[in-house]
Amino acid sequence: MSNWLIKKNSFEIEDIEKHGSKFLLGNGFMGYRGTMEEYSANELVAVNLAGFFDLAENSNWRESVNAPNPLYTVVSVNGTELNLSTLTPVSHCQTLDIKNGIHTRKTNFFVDGINITVKAERFVSMSRENVMALKYSITADKDVKVTLKTGIDKNIWSISGAHLNFINEEYNGNLLKLDCETVQLKNKLTVYEAVLGLCDIENRDLLHNCDINLKANTEFEFTKFGGVYHGGSLLNSEADFTAAVFAGYQQLKAEHITAWEKVWENSDVIIEGDEEAQLALRYSIYHLCSIAPHNTDKCGIPARGLSGQVYKGAAFWDTEMFMLPFFQFTDSVVARNLLKYRVNTIDGAKKKAKEFGHEGAFFAWESQETGEDACTLFNVTDIFTNRPQRTYFKDKQIHVSADIVFAMWDYCRTTGDYTLLCDGGLELMYECLWFYYTYSSFKVYKNRYELLDVVGPDEYHERVNNNAFTNVMVKHAANIFVQAIDKVKTLNPDFLKDFDKDLNWAYDFAEKLYVPQPNEKGIIEQFDGYFSLEDVTPEVLKTRELMANEYWGGHGLASNTMTLKQADVVMMLNVFRNEYNTEIKKSNWEFYEPYTEHGSSLSACAYAIVAAEIGYTDWAYKYFMKTASVDLTGNTKQYLGSLYIGGTHPAANGGAWSTAIFGFAGVSFTNDCLDISPRLPSNWQSLSFKLNWKGEKLNIKASSKGVEIDGIVNSRVTVYGKDY
Ligand code: IFM
């Protein structure tokens, strides 16, 4: 097994959807699904765009836009299209080289007594974000005239309807240009295509047919380029695209590979002794790097990456709580971009707070380009009645604002870059805290603030009181705000002159917000009353299902039981790993594990990390592999009720990295100190990785023999708590 190659040596029609995600290419600006060159909308072809949204006519929600496909190409022999989805191949192989971000396919067809092989190699450039390139070849074992149809395909996948009006088509030599405009806001999008090495390139139209006389056993090859532009990049788009075409395939490929080399230089993690885990972890890192906003602070990372429009292309708490740690330790530019995106979209969060009768900043559960909430009030369709079902993710999953505050502070203290605080960060923290303060209820007779009527990470239990995760997050956010003020006082006292706010309420709130405590058995109740729910596990609930894909939340099967969708208290123990002792972690992990369905891909990594910390290494490994291989196996929930939720799982990808680093390598940090206390699975001889810690680059190798740290270390680093 190569540690860098994802390979499939056969073809099954039912894998088309899964492989579209598994073999995804991306560069943060766009994602190109792992489909074949001859595929169209039916096979879910998509050039999914980051941060570019639209509302289709008659649709209930806005979603990210898929651009027309400039790499579309299909060969026909005597009228038969060589289309993998309709013609059974003699052989087929699809690969994804995750080291270099390159996709290939080689398919052998047998038509009218002729063996024809189609080979294609493509990439979405990591060095020129608007550009993609394809090298395509055809070989036959007899002389034959084939017809090649190539150009820009407008017929691409869209979940909730058409998003683009096609305004203008232009053909200039071998350059095709398609100008489009979104249906709702009339935002412009231009797609270019150019082909080199094809017989006739004059007088082309959008999908152009040309005949090629193939000579027996002689490969016919051509290259093709695609460009996708919107927003600021439109300004110079033609020049930018033409320059890429002039550079040529080999040059573009070389640049692209160099750019990926740089990405891996900072982010690779090497596992010695476990090939399967190595590939799964690298594959997770590959996905994170291919969807990261390298050059913009105007968009977050969608919950399904750039694999399509599922979850509306919106960013959730997934980004801050699951993906951000990877970026803050490996690529702080991306981490800062992601946090700045939240600062930039605070108006949407303020609007949402008002809409629900509060003040301050209540961040979107599903955030798009303005920060307004794309989440609908009816997220699930009841599969028995076919009626929209009211869900409370949007209005009650309030922890999202605290998650952002938490992530911002974590970024500051681990990178040492506190400038973000004076660049909108402190204001964001203030607004989030003020939101919680206005949301909370003060119980005079208990002399404490409580957070009532919320939804925690476990979405099967809606509208609960004092969800432990939420309360602890918010209390922590309040304390962070207080510390952030102090930090700014020392770093930039002038800044606080403009930040003239009476903060007594914040100190009071930080002190008196109620946090559920462990009971006599050490168990923290997930929310008020959780312990008195029916004591049944997911296995039992499964036997009560009347229909496949039945939604267990809302008024569904799980709501009155102790079965939970995803890590909730255990997520809290994972986030606050330095604040709970091993005994508490053990009791809660053991207690909640049997009740957890892991119905969300966000769940397994929390169980993995805590398991590693408490010495349950086998469990940790099992949950690690579940997280790290989620997009390799594709074994995840595809439907929530009748709602399609397939695609890639970047939160799980981030969780895989976090499990390796925080779980197995045992990296933890307090304000001034980084500690490494490895507890590797028994078959791992070593784990090597790079970490940015307060601006310094550390090369770390953890093994049973000890820890090697390479790099100039000015700040304090300890191993198993000891200074060296
Ligand atoms: O954010 C998650 C949520 O926790 C569970 N449902 C899916 C969302 C997007 O990944």
XYZ file of C-alpha atoms and ligand atoms in Angstrom:
734
model
C 0.000 0.000 0.000
C 1.342 3.403 -0.912
C 0.940 5.988 1.780
C 0.028 8.647 -0.715
C -2.237 6.966 -3.229
C -5.968 6.350 -3.116
C -6.807 3.780 -5.756
C -9.852 1.954 -7.067
C -9.248 -0.776 -9.616
C -12.779 -1.570 -10.629
C -16.049 0.186 -11.300
C -19.394 -0.194 -9.572
C -22.170 2.105 -10.655
C -23.439 2.578 -7.098
C -20.090 4.144 -6.134
C -20.463 7.160 -8.409
C -21.788 9.417 -5.672
C -19.339 8.198 -3.011
C -16.341 8.445 -5.320
C -17.273 11.989 -6.285
C -16.339 12.914 -2.733
C -13.584 10.379 -2.166
C -11.557 11.485 -5.183
C -12.192 15.196 -4.676
C -9.650 17.799 -5.806
C -9.604 21.258 -4.314
C -7.582 24.358 -3.587
C -9.719 26.322 -1.141
C -11.276 28.399 -3.895
C -13.062 25.490 -5.560
C -13.558 21.772 -5.266
C -13.796 19.476 -8.287
C -15.625 16.221 -7.592
C -14.020 12.893 -8.399
C -16.226 12.269 -11.406
C -15.272 11.141 -14.900
C -14.653 13.649 -17.690
C -17.727 12.385 -19.581
C -20.087 12.746 -16.607
C -22.757 15.395 -16.221
C -25.417 16.447 -13.714
C -26.812 12.926 -13.328
C -23.467 11.720 -12.019
C -23.212 14.696 -9.650
C -20.491 16.622 -11.436
C -19.681 19.789 -9.540
C -17.129 22.553 -9.470
C -18.180 23.670 -6.029
C -17.295 27.255 -5.147
C -16.256 28.497 -1.732
C -18.095 31.553 -0.441
C -20.317 31.980 -3.529
C -23.987 31.512 -2.725
C -27.372 31.862 -4.353
C -31.053 31.204 -3.869
C -32.624 29.266 -6.734
C -36.156 30.086 -7.794
C -38.788 28.315 -5.681
C -36.179 27.046 -3.263
C -36.402 27.375 0.507
C -32.723 27.868 1.087
C -29.613 29.502 -0.283
C -26.746 27.193 -1.119
C -23.254 27.323 -2.590
C -23.092 27.497 -6.368
C -21.578 24.860 -8.624
C -19.872 26.333 -11.683
C -20.243 24.902 -15.207
C -17.655 22.233 -15.911
C -14.827 23.377 -18.193
C -13.147 19.959 -18.286
C -16.074 18.123 -19.875
C -14.898 15.679 -22.547
C -16.414 12.570 -24.083
C -15.365 10.255 -26.908
C -17.814 8.445 -29.199
C -17.164 5.535 -31.507
C -19.738 4.963 -34.232
C -22.299 6.863 -32.199
C -21.590 5.037 -28.920
C -20.431 7.347 -26.137
C -17.601 6.004 -24.017
C -19.391 6.868 -20.831
C -18.512 4.858 -17.758
C -21.951 5.318 -16.286
C -23.704 3.739 -19.286
C -21.129 1.443 -20.881
C -19.591 -1.440 -18.987
C -15.808 -1.116 -19.186
C -13.309 -3.904 -19.715
C -11.209 -2.399 -16.980
C -11.145 0.809 -15.018
C -8.791 2.406 -12.570
C -9.201 5.704 -10.705
C -6.530 7.206 -8.471
C -5.971 10.225 -6.298
C -2.393 11.148 -5.515
C -2.804 13.043 -2.261
C 0.819 14.138 -2.125
C 0.471 16.166 -5.305
C -3.272 16.675 -5.560
C -3.565 14.834 -8.873
C -6.471 12.725 -10.111
C -6.132 10.075 -12.801
C -8.362 7.573 -14.553
C -7.656 4.877 -17.095
C -10.597 3.086 -18.643
C -10.591 0.426 -21.272
C -13.765 0.079 -23.352
C -14.608 -2.500 -26.005
C -16.867 -1.130 -28.738
C -17.625 -2.632 -32.166
C -14.677 -4.987 -31.907
C -12.236 -2.239 -30.954
C -10.369 -1.861 -27.690
C -10.187 1.799 -26.754
C -8.379 3.197 -23.764
C -9.147 6.597 -22.312
C -6.571 8.085 -19.946
C -6.913 11.349 -18.113
C -4.904 13.233 -15.528
C -6.134 16.450 -13.933
C -5.510 18.851 -11.091
C -7.014 21.962 -9.557
C -4.066 24.277 -9.256
C -2.774 24.962 -5.767
C -0.669 27.837 -7.107
C -3.281 29.595 -9.299
C -6.561 29.236 -7.514
C -8.851 29.905 -10.483
C -7.233 27.376 -12.761
C -7.555 23.651 -13.427
C -5.892 21.512 -16.077
C -6.465 18.183 -17.790
C -4.323 15.895 -19.934
C -6.466 13.502 -21.934
C -5.518 10.694 -24.276
C -7.195 8.033 -26.396
C -5.636 4.873 -27.802
C -7.321 2.203 -29.945
C -5.999 -1.149 -31.079
C -7.295 -0.559 -34.644
C -7.462 2.417 -36.976
C -10.725 4.145 -36.175
C -12.418 7.487 -36.537
C -13.734 8.728 -33.204
C -15.678 11.837 -32.327
C -14.583 13.941 -29.444
C -16.995 16.295 -27.749
C -15.315 18.760 -25.445
C -15.962 22.207 -24.024
C -17.840 23.717 -21.071
C -20.753 21.697 -19.754
C -23.558 23.751 -18.244
C -25.397 20.669 -17.131
C -23.979 20.318 -13.620
C -25.341 19.085 -10.288
C -27.460 21.429 -8.233
C -29.478 20.321 -5.243
C -32.155 22.959 -4.983
C -32.470 24.239 -8.539
C -30.673 26.302 -11.165
C -28.436 29.064 -9.829
C -27.042 30.572 -12.989
C -28.388 32.547 -15.885
C -26.109 32.206 -18.876
C -25.501 35.709 -20.153
C -22.940 35.448 -22.904
C -20.772 32.930 -24.756
C -17.644 33.912 -26.647
C -15.244 31.925 -28.802
C -11.938 33.431 -29.554
C -9.451 31.119 -31.239
C -9.106 28.213 -28.865
C -10.529 30.178 -25.950
C -14.112 29.670 -24.790
C -15.712 32.081 -22.368
C -19.033 31.670 -20.633
C -20.383 34.594 -18.621
C -22.984 33.748 -16.028
C -24.892 35.577 -13.357
C -26.536 34.191 -10.233
C -30.292 34.078 -10.157
C -30.830 35.877 -6.860
C -28.191 38.589 -6.497
C -26.971 38.746 -10.102
C -23.397 38.075 -9.024
C -21.086 37.494 -11.963
C -19.222 34.296 -12.672
C -17.082 33.600 -15.727
C -15.842 30.206 -16.835
C -13.071 29.791 -19.402
C -11.871 26.800 -21.310
C -9.004 26.277 -23.728
C -7.717 23.198 -25.542
C -4.247 22.622 -26.935
C -3.361 19.836 -29.322
C -6.771 19.157 -30.807
C -7.239 18.967 -34.557
C -9.596 21.870 -35.246
C -9.839 24.584 -32.680
C -11.318 27.275 -34.876
C -14.996 28.197 -34.766
C -15.681 26.379 -31.563
C -18.884 26.460 -29.665
C -19.547 25.645 -26.034
C -19.584 21.905 -26.604
C -17.700 21.245 -29.764
C -17.552 18.007 -31.763
C -14.448 17.125 -33.703
C -13.469 13.984 -35.562
C -10.140 12.312 -34.969
C -8.634 9.559 -37.060
C -6.870 7.351 -34.553
C -4.012 5.225 -35.830
C -3.858 1.750 -34.328
C -1.918 1.643 -31.053
C -0.879 5.275 -31.337
C -1.844 7.470 -28.436
C -3.680 10.686 -29.277
C -3.174 13.254 -26.524
C -4.329 16.794 -25.867
C -4.452 19.159 -22.922
C -7.277 21.283 -21.701
C -7.494 24.143 -19.225
C -10.362 25.536 -17.203
C -10.710 28.842 -15.393
C -13.394 29.898 -12.928
C -13.638 33.511 -11.773
C -15.956 35.557 -9.601
C -15.705 38.577 -7.291
C -12.403 40.441 -7.361
C -10.697 37.831 -9.514
C -12.991 38.738 -12.435
C -11.111 41.959 -13.015
C -8.112 40.359 -14.704
C -9.641 37.043 -15.472
C -8.883 36.782 -19.170
C -5.249 37.786 -18.720
C -4.887 35.440 -15.764
C -6.391 32.510 -17.617
C -4.467 33.158 -20.829
C -1.225 33.313 -18.863
C -2.022 29.914 -17.383
C -2.711 28.452 -20.839
C 0.546 29.930 -22.149
C 2.431 28.441 -19.233
C 1.229 25.066 -20.459
C 0.303 21.849 -18.736
C 3.771 20.776 -17.621
C 4.644 24.156 -16.145
C 1.309 24.430 -14.339
C 1.700 20.925 -13.009
C 5.213 21.641 -11.750
C 4.049 24.797 -9.946
C 1.104 22.964 -8.491
C 3.288 20.157 -7.162
C 5.675 22.660 -5.598
C 2.754 24.379 -3.889
C 1.566 21.049 -2.464
C 5.118 20.271 -1.319
C 5.025 23.457 0.747
C 1.677 22.474 2.208
C 2.967 19.059 3.272
C 6.187 20.519 4.628
C 4.222 22.029 7.504
C 1.359 19.632 7.855
C 2.502 16.062 7.313
C 2.322 13.626 10.204
C 4.357 10.450 9.938
C 3.267 7.285 11.655
C 5.913 4.601 11.800
C 4.532 1.070 12.030
C 0.957 1.384 10.760
C 0.424 1.841 7.020
C -3.348 1.871 7.230
C -3.467 4.569 9.866
C -0.806 6.528 7.996
C -2.822 6.632 4.793
C -6.049 7.501 6.600
C -4.433 10.348 8.535
C -2.672 11.766 5.482
C -5.902 11.537 3.544
C -7.632 13.554 6.282
C -4.883 16.169 6.151
C -5.137 16.243 2.349
C -8.806 17.141 2.616
C -8.222 19.890 5.157
C -5.533 21.481 3.005
C -7.567 21.272 -0.191
C -10.480 23.205 1.251
C -8.640 25.756 3.368
C -9.213 29.415 2.486
C -5.547 30.155 1.766
C -6.134 33.568 0.213
C -9.299 35.002 1.686
C -10.924 35.941 4.963
C -14.318 36.205 3.313
C -15.438 32.616 3.701
C -15.458 29.796 6.202
C -15.049 26.097 5.506
C -18.329 24.362 4.659
C -19.365 21.359 6.754
C -19.003 19.148 3.681
C -15.901 20.921 2.447
C -16.015 21.692 -1.253
C -17.575 18.372 -2.178
C -20.964 19.862 -3.004
C -23.918 21.827 -1.738
C -24.887 19.642 1.198
C -25.580 21.695 4.318
C -25.888 24.644 1.923
C -22.133 25.112 1.619
C -22.302 26.769 5.027
C -19.798 26.882 7.878
C -20.846 25.448 11.257
C -19.138 25.182 14.652
C -17.270 22.353 12.922
C -14.706 24.881 11.716
C -13.744 26.372 15.068
C -14.021 23.280 17.237
C -12.748 20.567 14.910
C -10.693 22.052 12.083
C -9.129 25.167 13.521
C -6.640 23.388 15.820
C -5.031 21.795 12.759
C -4.637 25.160 11.040
C -3.501 27.133 14.064
C -0.645 24.671 14.592
C 0.293 24.161 10.928
C -0.791 27.189 8.903
C -1.634 30.198 11.006
C -2.500 32.300 7.936
C -5.442 30.040 7.203
C -6.400 29.977 10.892
C -6.409 33.763 11.020
C -8.426 33.974 7.788
C -11.042 31.690 9.275
C -11.356 33.726 12.455
C -11.330 36.992 10.556
C -14.224 35.646 8.515
C -16.234 35.505 11.745
C -15.194 39.066 12.600
C -16.212 40.137 9.094
C -19.634 38.556 9.433
C -20.511 39.868 12.879
C -23.341 42.004 11.516
C -25.170 38.848 10.504
C -24.704 37.550 14.047
C -26.035 40.770 15.562
C -29.040 40.629 13.273
C -29.748 37.081 14.352
C -29.563 37.986 18.045
C -32.160 40.705 17.468
C -34.366 38.403 15.434
C -34.603 36.101 18.446
C -35.220 38.905 20.922
C -31.691 39.216 22.316
C -28.754 41.552 21.908
C -25.091 41.127 21.028
C -23.841 38.547 18.546
C -25.554 35.202 18.080
C -23.572 33.548 15.300
C -25.286 31.612 12.562
C -25.686 27.890 12.942
C -25.124 27.738 9.183
C -23.057 30.684 8.078
C -22.679 31.895 4.498
C -21.095 35.042 3.066
C -22.842 37.659 5.224
C -23.069 35.696 8.457
C -26.846 35.649 8.312
C -28.191 32.264 9.282
C -28.878 29.977 6.340
C -30.332 27.351 8.645
C -34.061 26.899 8.218
C -36.481 26.369 11.089
C -37.617 23.161 9.445
C -34.453 21.245 8.734
C -35.813 17.760 8.428
C -38.765 16.329 6.538
C -40.748 13.807 8.516
C -40.528 10.628 6.477
C -43.881 9.330 7.704
C -45.969 12.385 6.890
C -43.674 14.084 4.385
C -44.181 17.283 6.341
C -41.389 19.687 7.245
C -40.362 19.067 10.824
C -39.518 21.933 13.191
C -35.961 21.696 14.450
C -34.249 24.032 16.884
C -30.682 24.030 15.593
C -30.919 27.604 14.412
C -32.557 29.240 17.386
C -31.311 27.133 20.282
C -27.836 25.826 19.473
C -26.402 28.903 21.130
C -23.005 27.408 21.962
C -21.719 28.434 18.526
C -20.840 31.996 19.632
C -18.846 30.687 22.611
C -17.102 28.181 20.348
C -15.874 31.072 18.224
C -14.644 33.026 21.256
C -12.886 29.918 22.536
C -11.217 29.280 19.172
C -10.103 32.861 18.827
C -8.393 32.846 22.206
C -6.816 29.479 21.532
C -5.446 30.838 18.283
C -4.014 33.894 20.039
C -2.295 32.024 22.815
C -0.880 29.200 20.710
C 0.343 31.339 17.815
C 1.258 34.317 19.970
C -0.613 36.540 17.504
C -2.807 38.739 19.701
C -3.205 41.389 17.005
C -6.492 39.788 16.048
C -7.966 41.101 19.295
C -7.507 44.686 18.142
C -8.634 43.770 14.657
C -12.237 43.098 15.621
C -11.565 40.128 17.925
C -12.189 41.852 21.241
C -15.333 43.475 19.890
C -16.523 40.064 18.720
C -15.901 38.591 22.163
C -17.768 41.441 23.802
C -20.786 41.061 21.512
C -20.904 37.295 22.037
C -20.774 37.691 25.794
C -23.420 40.353 25.755
C -25.615 37.990 23.754
C -25.247 35.282 26.403
C -25.883 37.737 29.173
C -29.120 38.856 27.520
C -30.050 35.226 26.856
C -29.383 33.958 30.366
C -31.827 33.792 33.254
C -30.683 34.938 36.674
C -32.131 32.745 39.425
C -32.235 35.069 42.422
C -32.864 32.321 44.939
C -29.870 30.365 43.643
C -27.772 33.450 43.034
C -26.700 32.131 39.652
C -27.178 32.585 35.953
C -28.584 29.674 33.959
C -28.896 28.962 30.249
C -32.360 27.601 29.610
C -34.051 26.230 26.525
C -31.009 25.322 24.456
C -29.761 22.553 22.189
C -26.323 21.143 22.963
C -24.103 19.224 20.520
C -26.414 16.228 21.003
C -29.162 17.378 18.680
C -31.538 14.568 19.614
C -32.475 16.451 22.784
C -33.853 19.834 21.929
C -34.846 22.705 24.193
C -33.120 21.479 27.333
C -31.936 23.481 30.334
C -28.346 23.898 31.445
C -26.644 21.721 28.863
C -23.253 21.061 30.451
C -21.269 21.618 27.259
C -23.030 24.906 26.530
C -22.747 26.270 30.055
C -19.076 25.374 30.372
C -18.291 26.865 26.949
C -20.075 30.083 27.775
C -18.492 30.380 31.217
C -15.140 29.827 29.632
C -15.902 32.437 26.955
C -16.753 34.906 29.723
C -13.426 34.237 31.416
C -11.616 34.519 28.109
C -13.171 37.908 27.511
C -11.951 39.112 30.886
C -8.437 37.812 30.147
C -8.482 39.285 26.652
C -9.224 42.718 28.081
C -6.199 42.381 30.361
C -4.047 41.265 27.460
C -5.042 44.234 25.342
C -4.406 46.525 28.334
C -0.786 45.455 28.293
C -0.310 45.157 24.539
C -2.199 48.145 23.275
C -3.609 50.354 26.071
C -4.637 53.028 23.570
C -6.989 50.587 21.916
C -9.026 50.281 25.094
C -9.656 54.019 25.164
C -12.044 53.451 22.276
C -13.403 50.367 23.919
C -15.269 52.281 26.505
C -17.715 49.858 27.986
C -18.997 49.205 31.444
C -18.002 45.617 32.071
C -19.226 44.861 35.579
C -21.948 42.636 34.202
C -19.315 40.542 32.416
C -17.356 39.896 35.600
C -20.546 39.013 37.455
C -21.691 36.707 34.650
C -18.297 34.969 34.452
C -18.404 34.340 38.182
C -22.014 33.287 38.623
C -22.867 31.314 35.501
C -23.887 27.848 36.647
C -21.816 24.899 35.532
C -23.154 21.345 36.129
C -20.807 19.425 38.418
C -20.011 15.692 38.657
C -22.426 13.771 40.926
C -21.350 11.319 43.625
C -20.391 8.813 40.894
C -18.369 11.438 39.094
C -20.901 11.742 36.252
C -21.840 15.132 34.841
C -25.478 15.251 33.804
C -25.723 16.249 30.144
C -28.608 18.607 30.946
C -31.177 19.061 33.712
C -33.267 15.903 33.851
C -31.172 13.747 31.513
C -30.744 11.024 34.162
C -34.487 10.493 34.437
C -35.004 9.755 30.749
C -35.673 6.202 29.576
C -32.513 4.167 29.922
C -32.047 2.740 26.419
C -29.106 2.527 24.081
C -28.968 3.105 20.311
C -29.013 -0.659 19.689
C -32.418 -0.917 21.357
C -33.725 2.140 19.529
C -32.693 0.607 16.236
C -35.079 -2.277 16.894
C -37.895 0.221 17.420
C -37.443 1.889 14.039
C -40.409 1.692 11.686
C -38.516 2.957 8.653
C -34.897 3.245 7.538
C -33.456 6.761 7.959
C -36.112 7.644 10.497
C -35.013 10.844 12.260
C -34.458 10.132 15.959
C -34.491 13.765 17.084
C -37.431 16.182 17.240
C -40.300 14.094 18.528
C -38.484 10.987 17.302
C -37.263 7.827 18.956
C -34.336 9.211 20.936
C -35.837 12.362 22.418
C -37.227 10.820 25.594
C -34.373 8.392 26.064
C -30.756 8.597 27.160
C -29.525 7.811 23.651
C -27.521 10.697 22.283
C -26.597 11.564 18.749
C -23.005 12.644 19.297
C -20.411 13.383 21.940
C -21.700 16.069 24.275
C -20.318 15.746 27.821
C -17.366 13.831 26.342
C -16.864 16.661 23.847
C -16.692 19.007 26.812
C -14.065 16.828 28.508
C -12.121 16.809 25.276
C -12.199 20.592 24.915
C -11.334 21.231 28.556
C -8.869 18.426 28.847
C -6.725 20.223 31.400
C -9.618 20.996 33.677
C -11.002 17.559 34.508
C -8.990 14.825 36.154
C -8.552 11.318 34.798
C -11.143 9.835 37.149
C -13.862 12.208 35.999
C -12.910 11.605 32.393
C -13.048 7.832 32.912
C -16.417 7.820 34.659
C -18.039 9.984 32.042
C -16.451 8.274 29.063
C -17.632 4.881 30.334
C -21.050 6.199 31.220
C -21.844 8.006 27.980
C -20.129 5.734 25.481
C -22.872 3.062 25.349
C -25.560 5.724 24.874
C -23.825 7.454 21.984
C -25.055 6.657 18.499
C -22.218 8.548 16.758
C -24.883 9.692 14.329
C -22.650 12.612 13.461
C -19.140 12.326 12.054
C -18.101 14.841 14.727
C -18.532 12.334 17.513
C -15.840 9.675 17.204
C -12.832 11.967 17.547
C -13.976 13.309 20.935
C -14.263 9.745 22.216
C -10.891 8.915 20.660
C -9.020 11.797 22.267
C -10.467 11.301 25.739
C -9.907 7.525 25.466
C -6.237 8.160 24.658
C -5.940 10.461 27.673
C -7.395 7.966 30.108
C -5.244 5.139 28.802
C -7.943 3.272 26.847
C -5.621 3.063 23.884
C -7.483 0.303 22.043
C -10.694 2.279 22.175
C -8.816 5.393 21.173
C -7.394 3.584 18.169
C -10.797 2.234 17.142
C -12.380 5.683 17.282
C -9.350 7.253 15.635
C -9.635 4.930 12.648
C -13.367 5.584 12.435
C -12.691 9.310 12.268
C -9.671 9.182 9.990
C -11.183 6.835 7.433
C -14.663 8.318 7.246
C -14.156 9.643 3.725
C -12.145 6.636 2.596
C -14.819 4.101 3.450
C -17.738 6.460 2.847
C -19.525 4.585 5.640
C -21.505 7.470 7.045
C -25.087 8.498 7.273
C -26.207 9.627 3.832
C -29.688 10.728 4.818
C -31.299 12.608 7.677
C -34.945 11.765 7.136
C -35.199 12.373 3.427
C -32.443 14.999 3.424
C -29.239 14.043 1.571
C -26.203 14.747 3.784
C -23.410 12.959 1.886
C -20.051 14.465 0.956
C -16.703 14.849 2.662
C -16.361 15.364 6.422
C -13.737 17.978 7.223
C -14.646 18.121 10.912
C -13.807 14.431 11.185
C -10.633 15.076 9.166
C -9.664 17.742 11.709
C -10.643 15.373 14.506
C -8.280 12.744 13.098
C -5.361 15.175 13.237
C -6.338 16.272 16.742
C -6.531 12.668 17.920
C -3.024 11.978 16.631
C -1.552 15.143 18.138
C -3.534 15.771 21.330
C -4.596 12.175 21.937
C -1.684 9.934 20.975
C 1.225 12.383 21.061
C -0.356 13.887 24.181
C 0.277 17.507 23.228
C -1.395 19.938 25.597
C -0.774 23.538 26.435
C -1.336 26.009 29.142
C -0.614 29.678 28.626
C 3.136 29.577 28.792
C 3.933 25.932 28.324
C 3.587 23.204 25.746
C 3.622 19.688 27.138
C 4.140 16.468 25.212
C 3.178 13.226 26.936
C 2.967 10.483 24.283
C 0.758 7.391 24.645
C 0.987 5.765 21.237
C -0.955 2.701 20.077
C 1.234 -0.360 20.613
C 1.895 -0.905 16.890
C 3.064 2.685 16.325
C 6.814 2.901 16.646
C 6.791 6.658 16.404
C 4.751 9.681 15.463
C 6.495 12.668 13.866
C 4.918 16.022 13.178
C 5.488 19.751 13.005
C 3.862 22.314 15.255
C 3.857 26.074 15.156
C 4.013 27.139 18.742
C 4.076 30.876 19.412
C 5.734 31.599 16.095
C 8.363 28.884 16.421
C 8.388 25.804 14.241
C 8.937 22.634 16.209
C 9.775 19.259 14.667
C 8.602 16.632 17.100
C 9.120 12.904 17.124
C 7.316 10.961 19.811
C 8.039 7.298 20.462
C 8.138 4.829 23.300
C 11.824 5.729 23.657
C 11.078 9.373 24.329
C 10.457 12.654 22.618
C 12.792 14.445 20.235
C 12.208 18.119 19.627
C 14.044 19.913 16.914
C 13.916 23.681 16.472
C 14.799 26.787 18.368
C 12.608 26.681 21.401
C 12.381 29.942 23.269
C 9.229 29.109 25.092
C 8.771 26.476 27.717
C 8.194 22.926 26.513
C 7.835 20.021 28.938
C 7.699 16.261 28.448
C 5.370 14.326 30.758
C 5.225 17.543 32.783
C 8.980 17.758 33.318
C 11.252 20.531 32.146
C 14.273 19.532 30.100
O -22.347 20.766 13.084
C -22.788 19.483 12.823
C -23.684 19.056 13.952
O -22.984 19.028 15.168
C -24.263 17.692 13.679
N -24.962 17.693 12.439
C -24.136 18.074 11.302
C -23.510 19.442 11.517
C -22.586 19.783 10.351
O -21.499 18.920 10.321
